[in-house]
Amino acid sequence: YLDLGRTTAILPAEEQVPHEHYRIGERIKGLLLMTDKNSRSPSIYLSRSHPRFVVKLFEIEVPEIAQGIVEIKGIAREAGSRSKIAVLSKDENIDPVGSLVGQKGVRVGTVIAELGGEKIDIISWSEDQAKFISNTLSPAKVLDIELDEEAHGAHVLVDESQLSLAIGRSGQNVRLAAKLSGWKIDIRSRDQIAQETNDEQSE
C-alpha cells in the first residue's frame, strides 16, 4: 500500500518489479494503471513493471519529449532486467538518442537509478524496416538483413564474433528486438551458413 496523501494506492504483486524490495517510509514512483470506482471507496492501482512506466520516467527527465520534439515510438521491456526504447526526432538538428541519454548520461542514469539498475538500450526508430530491425539488435552489429514479408520474418546475418551479443543472455536481446520491431527474427552467423551449405552439398 502506498500513501498518496489524501488517499491510498495499491501496488499489486504482479505489477511489482522482481527482486525489488519496498521499505516502510520509502518514497517511490509508480504508473497510474487503473482506478476502480465500483468498490466502497475508489481504489487506485499502480505499476512499476509496466513498459509505460519507463516511458513516463523519460518524459519527466527529457524536456524534448514534453515539447513534442522527440517521440518515443515503441518500447519492449522485461521489468527489472532490460528495456529497449525506439525514439524519433522531429527536428533534424536534435539527436533523439542523445536527448534521452543526456550530457554524460545524466538523464538515462536517473531513470536507471529509479529502476534499480535495469539496463536500457535507446535506439533510433526508422521507417526502413530492415534498418530498424538492425537498430533493435544493438549493441550487436548486423552485416545483412533479408525480410520475408509474407511470414513477417527477418533473416539476420552477423559476424561470428557478434552472434552471442545479438542473441543475448538466454536470448533476451533478440527477444526484446522482436517485441520492439514486431518481426520474427532469425539470426545466423557466416560460419553457421557456411556449415549449413557444406552439409547440404555433402548430402
Tab-separated table of C-alpha atoms in Angstrom:
chain	number	residue	atom	x	y	z
A	1	TYR	CA	0.000	0.000	0.000
A	2	LEU	CA	1.207	3.484	-0.857
A	3	ASP	CA	0.144	6.637	0.955
A	4	LEU	CA	-0.637	9.326	-1.645
A	5	GLY	CA	-1.634	11.904	0.960
A	6	ARG	CA	-5.398	12.183	0.540
A	7	THR	CA	-5.849	8.543	-0.414
A	8	THR	CA	-4.072	5.187	-0.552
A	9	ALA	CA	-2.949	3.331	-3.665
A	10	ILE	CA	-2.232	-0.334	-4.211
A	11	LEU	CA	0.865	-1.738	-5.907
A	12	PRO	CA	-0.210	-5.334	-6.679
A	13	ALA	CA	2.380	-8.108	-6.582
A	14	GLU	CA	2.047	-8.703	-10.339
A	15	GLU	CA	2.851	-5.019	-11.004
A	16	GLN	CA	5.966	-5.025	-8.849
A	17	VAL	CA	9.436	-5.498	-10.314
A	18	PRO	CA	11.076	-8.848	-9.442
A	19	HIS	CA	13.761	-8.533	-6.779
A	20	GLU	CA	12.661	-5.018	-5.730
A	21	HIS	CA	12.142	-4.546	-2.005
A	22	TYR	CA	9.983	-1.727	-0.637
A	23	ARG	CA	10.554	-0.303	2.815
A	24	ILE	CA	8.082	1.494	5.089
A	25	GLY	CA	8.557	5.246	4.724
A	26	GLU	CA	10.368	4.942	1.386
A	27	ARG	CA	9.319	7.301	-1.439
A	28	ILE	CA	8.811	5.546	-4.778
A	29	LYS	CA	7.306	6.361	-8.152
A	30	GLY	CA	4.634	4.338	-9.909
A	31	LEU	CA	2.473	4.444	-13.039
A	32	LEU	CA	-1.255	5.037	-12.538
A	33	LEU	CA	-2.578	1.824	-14.039
A	34	MET	CA	-6.303	1.934	-13.291
A	35	THR	CA	-8.962	3.069	-10.836
A	36	ASP	CA	-11.841	1.003	-9.548
A	37	LYS	CA	-14.919	3.052	-8.639
A	38	ASN	CA	-17.124	0.018	-8.074
A	39	SER	CA	-15.713	-0.722	-4.626
A	40	ARG	CA	-16.908	1.015	-1.456
A	41	SER	CA	-14.140	3.559	-1.830
A	42	PRO	CA	-12.223	4.431	-5.010
A	43	SER	CA	-9.248	2.102	-5.437
A	44	ILE	CA	-6.125	3.288	-7.251
A	45	TYR	CA	-3.791	0.689	-8.737
A	46	LEU	CA	-0.169	1.485	-9.591
A	47	SER	CA	2.501	-0.349	-11.577
A	48	ARG	CA	6.285	-0.304	-11.673
A	49	SER	CA	6.649	-3.184	-14.122
A	50	HIS	CA	4.554	-1.797	-16.997
A	51	PRO	CA	6.547	-0.630	-20.067
A	52	ARG	CA	4.820	2.770	-19.973
A	53	PHE	CA	6.347	3.401	-16.548
A	54	VAL	CA	9.740	3.688	-18.259
A	55	VAL	CA	8.228	5.998	-20.886
A	56	LYS	CA	6.794	8.277	-18.194
A	57	LEU	CA	10.124	8.441	-16.354
A	58	PHE	CA	11.798	9.647	-19.547
A	59	GLU	CA	9.016	12.189	-20.097
A	60	ILE	CA	9.893	13.669	-16.701
A	61	GLU	CA	13.636	13.792	-17.433
A	62	VAL	CA	13.668	14.837	-21.115
A	63	PRO	CA	12.253	18.308	-21.971
A	64	GLU	CA	12.417	17.489	-25.698
A	65	ILE	CA	9.699	14.853	-25.185
A	66	ALA	CA	7.399	17.288	-23.347
A	67	GLN	CA	7.999	19.829	-26.116
A	68	GLY	CA	6.995	17.279	-28.763
A	69	ILE	CA	10.397	17.387	-30.487
A	70	VAL	CA	11.385	13.835	-29.556
A	71	GLU	CA	8.880	10.985	-29.654
A	72	ILE	CA	9.133	7.536	-28.099
A	73	LYS	CA	7.854	5.284	-30.895
A	74	GLY	CA	7.975	1.992	-29.043
A	75	ILE	CA	9.263	0.105	-26.043
A	76	ALA	CA	9.890	-3.528	-25.146
A	77	ARG	CA	10.598	-4.360	-21.518
A	78	GLU	CA	11.478	-7.241	-19.263
A	79	ALA	CA	10.992	-5.478	-15.948
A	80	GLY	CA	13.964	-5.445	-13.626
A	81	SER	CA	16.313	-6.701	-16.321
A	82	ARG	CA	16.316	-4.749	-19.591
A	83	SER	CA	14.340	-2.370	-21.791
A	84	LYS	CA	14.697	-1.321	-25.424
A	85	ILE	CA	13.279	2.041	-26.487
A	86	ALA	CA	12.884	3.346	-30.045
A	87	VAL	CA	12.955	7.130	-30.449
A	88	LEU	CA	12.399	9.615	-33.271
A	89	SER	CA	13.283	13.297	-33.572
A	90	LYS	CA	11.033	15.719	-35.465
A	91	ASP	CA	13.945	18.173	-35.676
A	92	GLU	CA	16.888	17.040	-37.800
A	93	ASN	CA	19.204	19.142	-35.621
A	94	ILE	CA	18.336	17.206	-32.479
A	95	ASP	CA	19.653	13.702	-31.858
A	96	PRO	CA	16.812	11.682	-30.263
A	97	VAL	CA	19.126	9.095	-28.695
A	98	GLY	CA	21.389	11.816	-27.290
A	99	SER	CA	18.350	13.617	-25.857
A	100	LEU	CA	17.361	10.593	-23.779
A	101	VAL	CA	20.928	9.780	-22.777
A	102	GLY	CA	21.684	13.354	-21.709
A	103	GLN	CA	25.029	15.015	-21.119
A	104	LYS	CA	27.428	12.444	-19.679
A	105	GLY	CA	24.483	10.032	-19.390
A	106	VAL	CA	22.744	12.048	-16.677
A	107	ARG	CA	19.172	11.633	-17.964
A	108	VAL	CA	19.253	7.914	-18.663
A	109	GLY	CA	21.262	7.444	-15.466
A	110	THR	CA	18.444	8.989	-13.408
A	111	VAL	CA	15.901	6.633	-14.987
A	112	ILE	CA	18.153	3.604	-14.487
A	113	ALA	CA	18.609	4.538	-10.817
A	114	GLU	CA	14.823	4.733	-10.337
A	115	LEU	CA	14.517	1.300	-11.976
A	116	GLY	CA	17.121	-0.225	-9.686
A	117	GLY	CA	19.824	-0.647	-12.321
A	118	GLU	CA	17.670	-2.008	-15.162
A	119	LYS	CA	19.617	-1.852	-18.428
A	120	ILE	CA	18.193	0.442	-21.103
A	121	ASP	CA	19.016	0.335	-24.822
A	122	ILE	CA	17.983	3.513	-26.646
A	123	ILE	CA	17.827	3.140	-30.415
A	124	SER	CA	16.773	5.250	-33.405
A	125	TRP	CA	13.413	4.446	-34.976
A	126	SER	CA	13.287	4.185	-38.763
A	127	GLU	CA	10.559	3.687	-41.379
A	128	ASP	CA	13.046	1.452	-43.202
A	129	GLN	CA	12.147	-1.857	-41.547
A	130	ALA	CA	15.471	-3.538	-42.303
A	131	LYS	CA	17.379	-0.614	-40.797
A	132	PHE	CA	15.049	-0.511	-37.792
A	133	ILE	CA	15.453	-4.235	-37.092
A	134	SER	CA	19.218	-3.776	-37.342
A	135	ASN	CA	18.972	-0.953	-34.785
A	136	THR	CA	16.855	-3.034	-32.396
A	137	LEU	CA	19.606	-5.660	-32.195
A	138	SER	CA	22.023	-3.075	-30.794
A	139	PRO	CA	24.648	-3.270	-29.362
A	140	ALA	CA	25.354	-6.071	-31.878
A	141	LYS	CA	26.427	-5.054	-35.387
A	142	VAL	CA	24.429	-6.548	-38.273
A	143	LEU	CA	26.001	-7.420	-41.644
A	144	ASP	CA	22.860	-8.049	-43.679
A	145	ILE	CA	19.097	-8.470	-43.325
A	146	GLU	CA	16.679	-10.258	-45.621
A	147	LEU	CA	12.981	-9.633	-44.998
A	148	ASP	CA	10.275	-12.224	-45.635
A	149	GLU	CA	7.179	-10.017	-45.915
A	150	GLU	CA	4.767	-12.949	-46.190
A	151	ALA	CA	5.932	-14.604	-42.973
A	152	HIS	CA	6.777	-11.225	-41.418
A	153	GLY	CA	10.189	-12.609	-40.598
A	154	ALA	CA	13.706	-11.225	-40.786
A	155	HIS	CA	16.771	-13.342	-41.568
A	156	VAL	CA	19.716	-11.572	-39.983
A	157	LEU	CA	23.376	-12.170	-40.790
A	158	VAL	CA	26.051	-11.262	-38.232
A	159	ASP	CA	29.735	-11.946	-37.838
A	160	GLU	CA	30.619	-14.911	-35.641
A	161	SER	CA	32.062	-12.524	-33.029
A	162	GLN	CA	28.678	-10.725	-32.799
A	163	LEU	CA	26.433	-13.802	-32.599
A	164	SER	CA	26.247	-14.166	-28.812
A	165	LEU	CA	25.826	-10.392	-28.417
A	166	ALA	CA	22.977	-10.304	-30.950
A	167	ILE	CA	21.161	-13.182	-29.272
A	168	GLY	CA	21.904	-12.006	-25.733
A	169	ARG	CA	21.932	-13.908	-22.475
A	170	SER	CA	19.125	-16.504	-22.532
A	171	GLY	CA	18.022	-14.980	-25.854
A	172	GLN	CA	16.986	-11.710	-24.225
A	173	ASN	CA	18.440	-9.296	-26.810
A	174	VAL	CA	16.790	-10.918	-29.824
A	175	ARG	CA	13.573	-11.473	-27.838
A	176	LEU	CA	13.270	-7.764	-26.980
A	177	ALA	CA	14.269	-6.792	-30.529
A	178	ALA	CA	11.451	-8.965	-31.894
A	179	LYS	CA	8.951	-7.393	-29.454
A	180	LEU	CA	10.037	-3.875	-30.343
A	181	SER	CA	10.116	-4.371	-34.112
A	182	GLY	CA	7.125	-6.700	-34.373
A	183	TRP	CA	9.115	-9.052	-36.650
A	184	LYS	CA	10.178	-12.664	-36.120
A	185	ILE	CA	13.968	-12.549	-36.105
A	186	ASP	CA	16.228	-15.429	-37.124
A	187	ILE	CA	19.929	-14.766	-36.541
A	188	ARG	CA	22.713	-16.642	-38.291
A	189	SER	CA	26.470	-16.122	-38.469
A	190	ARG	CA	28.589	-16.515	-41.587
A	191	ASP	CA	30.152	-19.646	-40.126
A	192	GLN	CA	26.728	-21.227	-39.500
A	193	ILE	CA	25.572	-20.510	-43.050
A	194	ALA	CA	28.818	-21.887	-44.482
A	195	GLN	CA	28.419	-25.043	-42.382
A	196	GLU	CA	24.782	-25.481	-43.462
A	197	THR	CA	25.799	-25.041	-47.122
A	198	ASN	CA	28.557	-27.644	-46.761
A	199	ASP	CA	26.117	-30.058	-45.110
A	200	GLU	CA	23.610	-29.627	-47.958
A	201	GLN	CA	26.310	-30.186	-50.575
A	202	SER	CA	27.607	-33.304	-48.840
A	203	GLU	CA	24.086	-34.754	-48.861
